[in-house]
mmCIF file of C-alpha atoms in Angstrom:
data_model
loop_
_atom_site.group_PDB
_atom_site.id
_atom_site.type_symbol
_atom_site.label_atom_id
_atom_site.label_comp_id
_atom_site.label_asym_id
_atom_site.label_seq_id
_atom_site.Cartn_x
_atom_site.Cartn_y
_atom_site.Cartn_z
ATOM 1 C CA MET A 864 7.973 23.481 -31.154
ATOM 2 C CA ARG A 865 11.209 23.957 -29.224
ATOM 3 C CA GLY A 866 11.364 23.274 -25.517
ATOM 4 C CA PHE A 867 13.686 22.993 -22.546
ATOM 5 C CA ALA A 868 13.407 19.436 -21.292
ATOM 6 C CA MET A 869 14.459 16.837 -18.809
ATOM 7 C CA LEU A 870 16.398 14.550 -21.125
ATOM 8 C CA GLY A 871 16.847 12.016 -18.336
ATOM 9 C CA PRO A 872 17.841 11.968 -14.670
ATOM 10 C CA ASN A 873 20.241 14.851 -13.906
ATOM 11 C CA LYS A 874 20.278 15.985 -17.531
ATOM 12 C CA THR A 875 18.518 18.905 -19.256
ATOM 13 C CA GLY A 876 18.642 20.559 -22.665
ATOM 14 C CA PHE A 877 16.630 22.014 -25.542
ATOM 15 C CA ILE A 878 14.764 19.647 -27.854
ATOM 16 C CA GLU A 879 12.426 19.854 -30.857
ATOM 17 C CA LYS A 880 8.998 18.226 -30.849
ATOM 18 C CA PRO A 881 5.830 18.441 -32.963
ATOM 19 C CA ASP A 882 3.322 21.032 -31.766
ATOM 20 C CA PRO A 883 0.736 19.502 -29.411
ATOM 21 C CA LYS A 884 -2.610 18.583 -30.947
ATOM 22 C CA VAL A 885 -5.586 20.582 -29.730
ATOM 23 C CA GLY A 886 -8.802 18.785 -28.821
ATOM 24 C CA PRO A 887 -12.263 20.384 -29.029
ATOM 25 C CA ARG A 888 -12.109 21.829 -25.500
ATOM 26 C CA ASP A 889 -8.408 22.664 -25.423
ATOM 27 C CA ALA A 890 -6.090 25.530 -26.330
ATOM 28 C CA LEU A 891 -2.578 25.998 -27.660
ATOM 29 C CA VAL A 892 -0.645 28.818 -26.009
ATOM 30 C CA LYS A 893 2.684 30.548 -26.629
ATOM 31 C CA PRO A 894 4.409 31.847 -23.499
ATOM 32 C CA LEU A 895 4.749 35.539 -22.730
ATOM 33 C CA ALA A 896 6.793 34.807 -19.616
ATOM 34 C CA VAL A 897 7.843 31.696 -17.684
ATOM 35 C CA ALA A 898 9.456 30.981 -14.335
ATOM 36 C CA PRO A 899 11.352 27.921 -13.098
ATOM 37 C CA CYS A 900 10.300 26.310 -9.826
ATOM 38 C CA THR A 901 12.142 24.338 -7.188
ATOM 39 C CA SER A 902 9.818 21.509 -8.214
ATOM 40 C CA ASP A 903 11.575 21.403 -11.589
ATOM 41 C CA ILE A 904 14.838 20.888 -9.718
ATOM 42 C CA HIS A 905 13.297 18.138 -7.581
ATOM 43 C CA THR A 906 12.028 16.456 -10.740
ATOM 44 C CA VAL A 907 15.317 16.512 -12.660
ATOM 45 C CA PHE A 908 17.955 16.178 -9.978
ATOM 46 C CA GLU A 909 16.248 14.489 -7.010
ATOM 47 C CA ASP A 910 14.094 11.768 -8.615
ATOM 48 C CA ALA A 911 11.004 13.186 -6.923
ATOM 49 C CA ILE A 912 8.470 11.804 -9.432
ATOM 50 C CA GLY A 913 10.552 9.094 -11.031
ATOM 51 C CA PRO A 914 12.501 9.041 -14.298
ATOM 52 C CA ARG A 915 11.281 11.027 -17.292
ATOM 53 C CA GLU A 916 12.876 11.180 -20.730
ATOM 54 C CA ASP A 917 12.597 14.124 -23.136
ATOM 55 C CA MET A 918 9.823 15.687 -21.065
ATOM 56 C CA ILE A 919 9.569 19.466 -21.450
ATOM 57 C CA LEU A 920 9.777 21.128 -18.049
ATOM 58 C CA GLY A 921 7.913 24.007 -16.463
ATOM 59 C CA HIS A 922 4.499 24.756 -15.005
ATOM 60 C CA GLU A 923 4.662 28.524 -14.358
ATOM 61 C CA ALA A 924 3.682 30.741 -17.280
ATOM 62 C CA CYS A 925 1.329 33.253 -18.739
ATOM 63 C CA GLY A 926 0.755 33.340 -22.453
ATOM 64 C CA GLU A 927 -1.122 34.240 -25.610
ATOM 65 C CA ILE A 928 -3.567 31.843 -27.230
ATOM 66 C CA VAL A 929 -2.591 30.751 -30.737
ATOM 67 C CA GLU A 930 -5.263 28.080 -31.293
ATOM 68 C CA VAL A 931 -8.504 26.984 -29.644
ATOM 69 C CA GLY A 932 -10.602 23.864 -30.040
ATOM 70 C CA SER A 933 -14.029 23.934 -31.677
ATOM 71 C CA ALA A 934 -15.913 23.658 -28.374
ATOM 72 C CA VAL A 935 -14.052 26.448 -26.512
ATOM 73 C CA GLN A 936 -16.549 29.232 -25.810
ATOM 74 C CA ASP A 937 -14.877 31.919 -23.696
ATOM 75 C CA PHE A 938 -11.416 32.349 -25.223
ATOM 76 C CA LYS A 939 -10.111 33.171 -28.685
ATOM 77 C CA VAL A 940 -6.848 33.417 -30.573
ATOM 78 C CA GLY A 941 -4.869 36.445 -29.384
ATOM 79 C CA ASP A 942 -6.213 36.467 -25.815
ATOM 80 C CA ARG A 943 -3.513 36.964 -23.183
ATOM 81 C CA VAL A 944 -4.136 34.475 -20.405
ATOM 82 C CA LEU A 945 -3.140 33.348 -16.938
ATOM 83 C CA VAL A 946 -2.221 29.669 -16.842
ATOM 84 C CA PRO A 947 -2.483 27.741 -13.555
ATOM 85 C CA ALA A 948 0.105 25.081 -12.798
ATOM 86 C CA ILE A 949 -2.734 22.689 -11.987
ATOM 87 C CA THR A 950 -5.223 22.104 -14.809
ATOM 88 C CA PRO A 951 -7.922 19.646 -13.701
ATOM 89 C CA ASP A 952 -10.373 17.821 -15.915
ATOM 90 C CA TRP A 953 -13.529 19.457 -14.632
ATOM 91 C CA SER A 954 -15.956 16.803 -15.894
ATOM 92 C CA LYS A 955 -14.356 13.987 -13.887
ATOM 93 C CA VAL A 956 -16.199 12.560 -10.866
ATOM 94 C CA GLU A 957 -13.335 13.591 -8.571
ATOM 95 C CA SER A 958 -13.959 17.201 -9.580
ATOM 96 C CA GLN A 959 -17.647 16.827 -8.734
ATOM 97 C CA ALA A 960 -16.618 15.456 -5.337
ATOM 98 C CA GLY A 961 -14.639 18.625 -4.614
ATOM 99 C CA TYR A 962 -11.145 17.303 -5.335
ATOM 100 C CA ALA A 963 -10.494 18.538 -8.843
ATOM 101 C CA VAL A 964 -6.719 18.416 -8.359
ATOM 102 C CA HIS A 965 -7.075 14.627 -8.249
ATOM 103 C CA SER A 966 -9.299 14.364 -11.325
ATOM 104 C CA GLY A 967 -8.415 11.098 -13.043
ATOM 105 C CA GLY A 968 -6.296 9.851 -10.108
ATOM 106 C CA MET A 969 -4.174 11.124 -7.247
ATOM 107 C CA LEU A 970 -2.418 14.376 -8.269
ATOM 108 C CA ALA A 971 -3.588 13.903 -11.884
ATOM 109 C CA GLY A 972 -4.646 17.546 -12.056
ATOM 110 C CA TRP A 973 -0.923 18.271 -12.115
ATOM 111 C CA LYS A 974 -0.228 17.660 -15.770
ATOM 112 C CA PHE A 975 2.519 20.078 -16.855
ATOM 113 C CA SER A 976 5.967 18.471 -16.614
ATOM 114 C CA ASN A 977 4.494 15.465 -14.863
ATOM 115 C CA ILE A 978 2.219 13.521 -17.196
ATOM 116 C CA LYS A 979 2.631 15.743 -20.254
ATOM 117 C CA ASP A 980 5.061 18.345 -21.588
ATOM 118 C CA GLY A 981 5.304 21.561 -19.606
ATOM 119 C CA VAL A 982 5.285 25.261 -20.434
ATOM 120 C CA PHE A 983 9.002 25.798 -21.208
ATOM 121 C CA ALA A 984 8.167 25.496 -24.894
ATOM 122 C CA THR A 985 7.395 27.772 -27.810
ATOM 123 C CA ARG A 986 3.907 26.226 -27.737
ATOM 124 C CA PHE A 987 2.153 24.392 -24.925
ATOM 125 C CA HIS A 988 -1.171 22.603 -24.584
ATOM 126 C CA VAL A 989 -3.871 23.501 -22.035
ATOM 127 C CA ASN A 990 -6.675 21.023 -21.433
ATOM 128 C CA ASP A 991 -10.230 22.175 -20.688
ATOM 129 C CA ALA A 992 -9.463 25.764 -21.659
ATOM 130 C CA ASP A 993 -12.760 27.278 -20.493
ATOM 131 C CA GLY A 994 -12.308 25.694 -17.079
ATOM 132 C CA ASN A 995 -8.610 26.391 -16.589
ATOM 133 C CA LEU A 996 -7.535 29.601 -18.322
ATOM 134 C CA ALA A 997 -8.271 33.143 -17.148
ATOM 135 C CA LEU A 998 -7.813 36.425 -18.959
ATOM 136 C CA LEU A 999 -4.630 38.271 -17.972
ATOM 137 C CA PRO A 1000 -5.673 41.648 -16.517
ATOM 138 C CA LYS A 1001 -4.034 44.564 -18.294
ATOM 139 C CA GLU A 1002 -2.773 45.863 -14.925
ATOM 140 C CA ILE A 1003 -0.583 42.783 -14.352
ATOM 141 C CA ASP A 1004 2.856 42.580 -15.942
ATOM 142 C CA PRO A 1005 3.534 39.173 -17.564
ATOM 143 C CA ALA A 1006 6.550 38.585 -15.294
ATOM 144 C CA VAL A 1007 4.344 39.114 -12.244
ATOM 145 C CA ALA A 1008 1.637 36.943 -13.790
ATOM 146 C CA THR A 1009 3.931 33.903 -13.651
ATOM 147 C CA MET A 1010 3.707 34.069 -9.848
ATOM 148 C CA LEU A 1011 -0.035 33.453 -10.174
ATOM 149 C CA SER A 1012 0.572 30.038 -11.738
ATOM 150 C CA ASP A 1013 1.947 28.318 -8.640
ATOM 151 C CA MET A 1014 3.692 30.445 -6.001
ATOM 152 C CA ILE A 1015 0.649 32.463 -4.951
ATOM 153 C CA PRO A 1016 -1.981 29.689 -5.076
ATOM 154 C CA THR A 1017 0.283 27.157 -3.375
ATOM 155 C CA GLY A 1018 1.382 29.517 -0.617
ATOM 156 C CA LEU A 1019 -2.141 30.760 0.096
ATOM 157 C CA HIS A 1020 -3.480 27.203 0.132
ATOM 158 C CA ALA A 1021 -1.428 26.479 3.264
ATOM 159 C CA SER A 1022 -3.683 28.786 5.298
ATOM 160 C CA GLU A 1023 -6.773 27.160 3.818
ATOM 161 C CA LEU A 1024 -5.486 23.714 4.781
ATOM 162 C CA ALA A 1025 -4.668 24.771 8.338
ATOM 163 C CA GLY A 1026 -7.752 26.939 8.786
ATOM 164 C CA VAL A 1027 -5.957 30.125 9.851
ATOM 165 C CA GLU A 1028 -8.332 32.426 11.740
ATOM 166 C CA PHE A 1029 -8.315 36.014 13.005
ATOM 167 C CA GLY A 1030 -5.716 36.561 15.709
ATOM 168 C CA ASP A 1031 -3.989 33.198 15.342
ATOM 169 C CA THR A 1032 -0.313 32.849 16.116
ATOM 170 C CA VAL A 1033 1.110 31.185 13.020
ATOM 171 C CA ALA A 1034 4.520 29.720 12.228
ATOM 172 C CA VAL A 1035 5.600 29.418 8.595
ATOM 173 C CA ILE A 1036 8.454 26.962 8.107
ATOM 174 C CA GLY A 1037 10.426 27.776 4.972
ATOM 175 C CA VAL A 1038 10.459 31.214 3.361
ATOM 176 C CA GLY A 1039 11.287 30.467 -0.230
ATOM 177 C CA PRO A 1040 8.745 31.867 -2.691
ATOM 178 C CA VAL A 1041 5.977 29.472 -1.618
ATOM 179 C CA GLY A 1042 6.712 30.172 2.043
ATOM 180 C CA LEU A 1043 6.665 33.914 1.403
ATOM 181 C CA MET A 1044 3.230 33.542 -0.121
ATOM 182 C CA ALA A 1045 2.232 31.403 2.872
ATOM 183 C CA VAL A 1046 3.252 34.340 5.074
ATOM 184 C CA ARG A 1047 1.166 36.751 3.026
ATOM 185 C CA GLY A 1048 -1.732 34.313 2.865
ATOM 186 C CA ALA A 1049 -1.772 33.891 6.646
ATOM 187 C CA VAL A 1050 -1.811 37.664 7.080
ATOM 188 C CA LEU A 1051 -4.725 37.952 4.655
ATOM 189 C CA HIS A 1052 -6.534 35.242 6.611
ATOM 190 C CA GLY A 1053 -6.154 37.316 9.777
ATOM 191 C CA ALA A 1054 -3.087 35.937 11.555
ATOM 192 C CA GLY A 1055 -2.033 38.049 14.512
ATOM 193 C CA ARG A 1056 1.529 37.004 15.217
ATOM 194 C CA LEU A 1057 3.442 35.523 12.282
ATOM 195 C CA ILE A 1058 6.723 33.686 12.930
ATOM 196 C CA ALA A 1059 8.732 33.055 9.749
ATOM 197 C CA VAL A 1060 11.413 30.339 9.829
ATOM 198 C CA GLY A 1061 14.271 30.636 7.374
ATOM 199 C CA SER A 1062 17.984 31.332 7.264
ATOM 200 C CA ASN A 1063 20.122 34.405 7.824
ATOM 201 C CA ASP A 1064 22.303 32.967 5.055
ATOM 202 C CA ARG A 1065 19.558 34.161 2.709
ATOM 203 C CA PRO A 1066 18.739 37.591 4.169
ATOM 204 C CA ILE A 1067 16.696 38.637 1.146
ATOM 205 C CA THR A 1068 13.995 36.113 2.078
ATOM 206 C CA PHE A 1069 13.747 37.488 5.606
ATOM 207 C CA GLU A 1070 13.562 41.041 4.232
ATOM 208 C CA VAL A 1071 10.661 40.113 1.964
ATOM 209 C CA ALA A 1072 8.963 38.073 4.715
ATOM 210 C CA LYS A 1073 8.880 41.211 6.869
ATOM 211 C CA LYS A 1074 7.371 43.189 3.994
ATOM 212 C CA TYR A 1075 4.676 40.526 3.612
ATOM 213 C CA GLY A 1076 3.768 40.731 7.294
ATOM 214 C CA ALA A 1077 6.069 38.501 9.371
ATOM 215 C CA THR A 1078 6.358 39.788 12.951
ATOM 216 C CA ASP A 1079 9.150 37.458 14.089
ATOM 217 C CA LEU A 1080 12.062 35.814 12.252
ATOM 218 C CA VAL A 1081 13.671 32.535 13.306
ATOM 219 C CA ASP A 1082 16.962 31.298 11.827
ATOM 220 C CA TYR A 1083 16.964 27.500 11.924
ATOM 221 C CA HIS A 1084 20.778 27.569 11.916
ATOM 222 C CA ALA A 1085 20.723 29.306 15.302
ATOM 223 C CA GLY A 1086 19.353 26.259 17.118
ATOM 224 C CA ASP A 1087 16.440 23.857 17.073
ATOM 225 C CA LEU A 1088 13.568 25.783 15.521
ATOM 226 C CA ALA A 1089 11.029 24.266 17.911
ATOM 227 C CA ASP A 1090 13.089 25.373 20.923
ATOM 228 C CA GLN A 1091 13.335 28.872 19.482
ATOM 229 C CA ILE A 1092 9.612 29.180 18.773
ATOM 230 C CA LEU A 1093 8.598 27.790 22.158
ATOM 231 C CA LYS A 1094 10.888 30.345 23.789
ATOM 232 C CA LEU A 1095 9.363 33.154 21.721
ATOM 233 C CA THR A 1096 5.853 32.098 22.766
ATOM 234 C CA ASP A 1097 6.665 31.526 26.478
ATOM 235 C CA GLY A 1098 6.223 27.800 25.997
ATOM 236 C CA LYS A 1099 2.684 28.100 24.644
ATOM 237 C CA GLY A 1100 3.426 27.265 21.025
ATOM 238 C CA VAL A 1101 1.377 28.336 18.020
ATOM 239 C CA ASP A 1102 -2.175 27.883 16.764
ATOM 240 C CA LYS A 1103 -1.236 26.914 13.232
ATOM 241 C CA VAL A 1104 1.891 25.758 11.395
ATOM 242 C CA LEU A 1105 2.315 26.200 7.651
ATOM 243 C CA ILE A 1106 5.026 23.998 6.146
ATOM 244 C CA ALA A 1107 6.612 25.259 2.939
ATOM 245 C CA GLY A 1108 10.105 23.845 3.390
ATOM 246 C CA GLY A 1109 12.212 21.469 5.428
ATOM 247 C CA ASP A 1110 12.356 17.685 5.286
ATOM 248 C CA ALA A 1111 10.062 14.818 6.120
ATOM 249 C CA ALA A 1112 12.314 13.311 8.778
ATOM 250 C CA HIS A 1113 12.509 16.353 11.069
ATOM 251 C CA THR A 1114 10.196 19.194 10.078
ATOM 252 C CA PHE A 1115 6.905 17.491 10.852
ATOM 253 C CA ASP A 1116 8.085 16.472 14.309
ATOM 254 C CA GLN A 1117 9.124 20.052 15.036
ATOM 255 C CA ALA A 1118 5.780 21.291 13.734
ATOM 256 C CA MET A 1119 3.870 18.888 15.983
ATOM 257 C CA ARG A 1120 5.977 19.933 18.954
ATOM 258 C CA ILE A 1121 5.256 23.660 18.620
ATOM 259 C CA LEU A 1122 1.556 23.179 17.825
ATOM 260 C CA LYS A 1123 -1.005 23.838 20.537
ATOM 261 C CA PRO A 1124 -3.591 21.128 21.272
ATOM 262 C CA GLY A 1125 -6.411 21.543 18.781
ATOM 263 C CA GLY A 1126 -4.098 23.243 16.296
ATOM 264 C CA ALA A 1127 -3.528 22.343 12.680
ATOM 265 C CA ILE A 1128 -0.664 21.966 10.232
ATOM 266 C CA GLY A 1129 -1.057 22.911 6.581
ATOM 267 C CA ASN A 1130 1.643 21.349 4.414
ATOM 268 C CA VAL A 1131 2.334 22.580 0.888
ATOM 269 C CA ASN A 1132 5.950 21.407 0.757
ATOM 270 C CA TYR A 1133 6.706 19.091 -2.156
ATOM 271 C CA LEU A 1134 8.301 16.102 -0.442
ATOM 272 C CA ASN A 1135 10.546 13.420 -1.837
ATOM 273 C CA GLY A 1136 8.317 10.474 -2.632
ATOM 274 C CA HIS A 1137 10.884 8.040 -1.248
ATOM 275 C CA ASP A 1138 10.869 9.476 2.296
ATOM 276 C CA ASP A 1139 8.693 8.732 5.308
ATOM 277 C CA VAL A 1140 6.991 11.512 7.274
ATOM 278 C CA VAL A 1141 8.063 11.118 10.890
ATOM 279 C CA PHE A 1142 6.870 12.689 14.133
ATOM 280 C CA ASN A 1143 7.075 11.617 17.748
ATOM 281 C CA ALA A 1144 3.877 10.278 19.300
ATOM 282 C CA ALA A 1145 4.386 12.325 22.468
ATOM 283 C CA ASN A 1146 4.546 15.513 20.400
ATOM 284 C CA TRP A 1147 1.218 14.419 18.941
ATOM 285 C CA GLY A 1148 -0.205 14.027 22.416
ATOM 286 C CA VAL A 1149 0.141 10.229 22.126
ATOM 287 C CA GLY A 1150 -2.443 10.435 19.370
ATOM 288 C CA MET A 1151 -5.026 12.298 21.465
ATOM 289 C CA SER A 1152 -4.077 15.988 21.156
ATOM 290 C CA HIS A 1153 -6.562 16.944 18.432
ATOM 291 C CA LYS A 1154 -3.585 18.195 16.450
ATOM 292 C CA THR A 1155 -4.320 17.654 12.773
ATOM 293 C CA LEU A 1156 -2.103 17.468 9.688
ATOM 294 C CA HIS A 1157 -3.399 18.496 6.271
ATOM 295 C CA GLY A 1158 -1.477 18.399 3.004
ATOM 296 C CA GLY A 1159 -2.801 19.399 -0.367
ATOM 297 C CA LEU A 1160 -1.929 20.274 -3.920
ATOM 298 C CA MET A 1161 -2.908 23.834 -4.833
ATOM 299 C CA PRO A 1162 -6.345 24.195 -6.409
ATOM 300 C CA GLY A 1163 -6.338 25.030 -10.091
ATOM 301 C CA GLY A 1164 -8.913 26.379 -12.469
ATOM 302 C CA ARG A 1165 -10.231 29.605 -13.903
ATOM 303 C CA LEU A 1166 -12.210 30.884 -10.913
ATOM 304 C CA ARG A 1167 -9.188 30.456 -8.663
ATOM 305 C CA MET A 1168 -6.995 32.384 -11.103
ATOM 306 C CA GLU A 1169 -9.526 35.211 -11.401
ATOM 307 C CA LYS A 1170 -9.792 35.602 -7.627
ATOM 308 C CA LEU A 1171 -6.030 35.551 -7.125
ATOM 309 C CA ALA A 1172 -5.590 38.088 -9.917
ATOM 310 C CA SER A 1173 -8.003 40.351 -8.067
ATOM 311 C CA LEU A 1174 -5.725 40.254 -5.026
ATOM 312 C CA VAL A 1175 -2.841 41.453 -7.191
ATOM 313 C CA VAL A 1176 -4.798 44.099 -9.118
ATOM 314 C CA ASN A 1177 -6.178 45.556 -5.887
ATOM 315 C CA GLY A 1178 -2.850 45.652 -4.074
ATOM 316 C CA ARG A 1179 -3.436 42.896 -1.516
ATOM 317 C CA ILE A 1180 -0.393 40.979 -2.790
ATOM 318 C CA ASP A 1181 2.679 42.397 -4.531
ATOM 319 C CA PRO A 1182 4.337 39.404 -6.230
ATOM 320 C CA SER A 1183 7.084 41.578 -7.720
ATOM 321 C CA LEU A 1184 8.916 41.476 -4.366
ATOM 322 C CA MET A 1185 9.768 37.844 -5.102
ATOM 323 C CA ILE A 1186 11.190 38.416 -8.585
ATOM 324 C CA THR A 1187 14.931 38.795 -8.139
ATOM 325 C CA GLN A 1188 16.210 38.178 -11.682
ATOM 326 C CA ARG A 1189 14.686 38.883 -15.095
ATOM 327 C CA PHE A 1190 15.956 37.367 -18.325
ATOM 328 C CA GLU A 1191 14.970 38.538 -21.810
ATOM 329 C CA GLY A 1192 14.640 35.785 -24.404
ATOM 330 C CA PHE A 1193 13.393 32.185 -24.555
ATOM 331 C CA GLU A 1194 16.884 30.666 -24.683
ATOM 332 C CA HIS A 1195 17.584 32.044 -21.182
ATOM 333 C CA ILE A 1196 15.258 29.435 -19.669
ATOM 334 C CA ALA A 1197 18.357 27.268 -19.243
ATOM 335 C CA ASP A 1198 20.068 30.056 -17.262
ATOM 336 C CA ALA A 1199 17.032 30.583 -15.054
ATOM 337 C CA VAL A 1200 16.722 26.867 -14.292
ATOM 338 C CA GLU A 1201 20.406 26.695 -13.404
ATOM 339 C CA LEU A 1202 19.933 29.634 -11.012
ATOM 340 C CA MET A 1203 17.176 27.711 -9.230
ATOM 341 C CA HIS A 1204 19.448 24.675 -9.115
ATOM 342 C CA GLU A 1205 22.406 26.558 -7.633
ATOM 343 C CA LYS A 1206 20.233 28.854 -5.446
ATOM 344 C CA PRO A 1207 22.746 31.631 -4.700
ATOM 345 C CA ALA A 1208 21.835 33.860 -1.755
ATOM 346 C CA ASP A 1209 20.356 36.632 -3.913
ATOM 347 C CA VAL A 1210 17.780 34.415 -5.666
ATOM 348 C CA ILE A 1211 14.119 34.060 -4.814
ATOM 349 C CA LYS A 1212 12.508 33.729 -8.264
ATOM 350 C CA PRO A 1213 14.014 34.297 -11.709
ATOM 351 C CA VAL A 1214 11.629 35.022 -14.582
ATOM 352 C CA VAL A 1215 12.183 34.707 -18.330
ATOM 353 C CA ILE A 1216 10.377 37.146 -20.653
ATOM 354 C CA CYS A 1217 9.713 35.277 -23.898
ATOM 355 C CA ASN A 1218 9.595 38.295 -26.199
ATOM 356 C CA ASP A 1219 11.310 36.500 -29.082
ATOM 357 C CA ILE A 1220 8.658 33.838 -29.859
ATOM 358 C CA ASP A 1221 6.552 34.249 -33.007
#
C-alpha cells in the first residue's frame, strides 16, 4: 500500500508499506474519501503524542471493504462503509465498564495514526469490523461522510459531557469544525442562547456558526472573552461551556469564570500533552461552586455511526457547510494536509476524493 505519513517530527511524505494483515474479526478498507484534521497537525508539528516514524496519518475516512476476516458476520467485500476515528476493542473489560474509548488503556480506542497506521493509505485496517463499521447510507456523499468520522461525533460529545439541557445558555469556545459541530450539538440538545467564540479574522466560521444556530458571536481579539460574555449576560454567566479550542493556560480559567454555580464544562479540545490545565481557585468558587469539568474522547463504534448518520440523512445536521475545499485524487492528500497546517482564512475542512484507487 501507499500512504501519506509522518516520517518524523515536522516531516511528512508518501511511503510504501505492505498491506495490513486482516485478523478473523477485522476488515481491510480502501478509502473513498479522506479529510485531514487539526489533530494530524498537532501530531506532526507540535509533538502532541510524542515522536512517530513512518506512521501513516489520518483518522477521517469513509471507504469500501476489500477484505474481511473469517469471523466478520455483518459486512462483506464491496460494502461502502462509515469509519469512525475511534475504533474500540469491544470485548475488553473497559468497554464493558462503559468506557470503550479506553479499551486496552487510556485513549487506546484511538488507534488510527496513534498506535497504528491511519487512513491516508490505499488500504487501511479496521479492527473489530462488526463493532466499528457502519454501512454508508446511499443518501450521504462520501465527502460528507468523512465528517462523520470525527468532527460530528467529537463536537456533539461536548454537549453530552456538559449535560446541555433545554433552555440552557451555552458558550462554545472555538469554532473550527469541531466547535461548529459543538454549536449544532448544543442546539440539538435544546440550548436556548448559544454564544460562539471565535475570530473575525476567520469570518467564514462565524457565518457557518450562525447557520448552525449560534445566537451571539464573540471575537476573542476584541477583548477578554470572559469579560465580553459576562457583559452579554448581564453578569450572570452561562449554564454550560463547551471547549473546542483555545489553550490550557488561559481557556479553562475563562470558562470557569463565566460558568454559573452548578454549571458544567465539556472539553473536547485536543490539548498539548506537555501543558498544565490552569484555572483560578476563586473562579472555581474556592473549590465549592459545584462547577464541574468533564473531558472525553469521542465515542466510537457502529451504533454511534448509525445514529449520527441518521441525523445527516434526516436533515438535522448539514456537514457540507464545513467543507470548504475538495480535491480529486489520492496524491492531493499532501495538499489538503498543508492547507490544514497553514490554515488560511477561507479553510474550515478540506476533503480529498480518492477516486483513483483500485
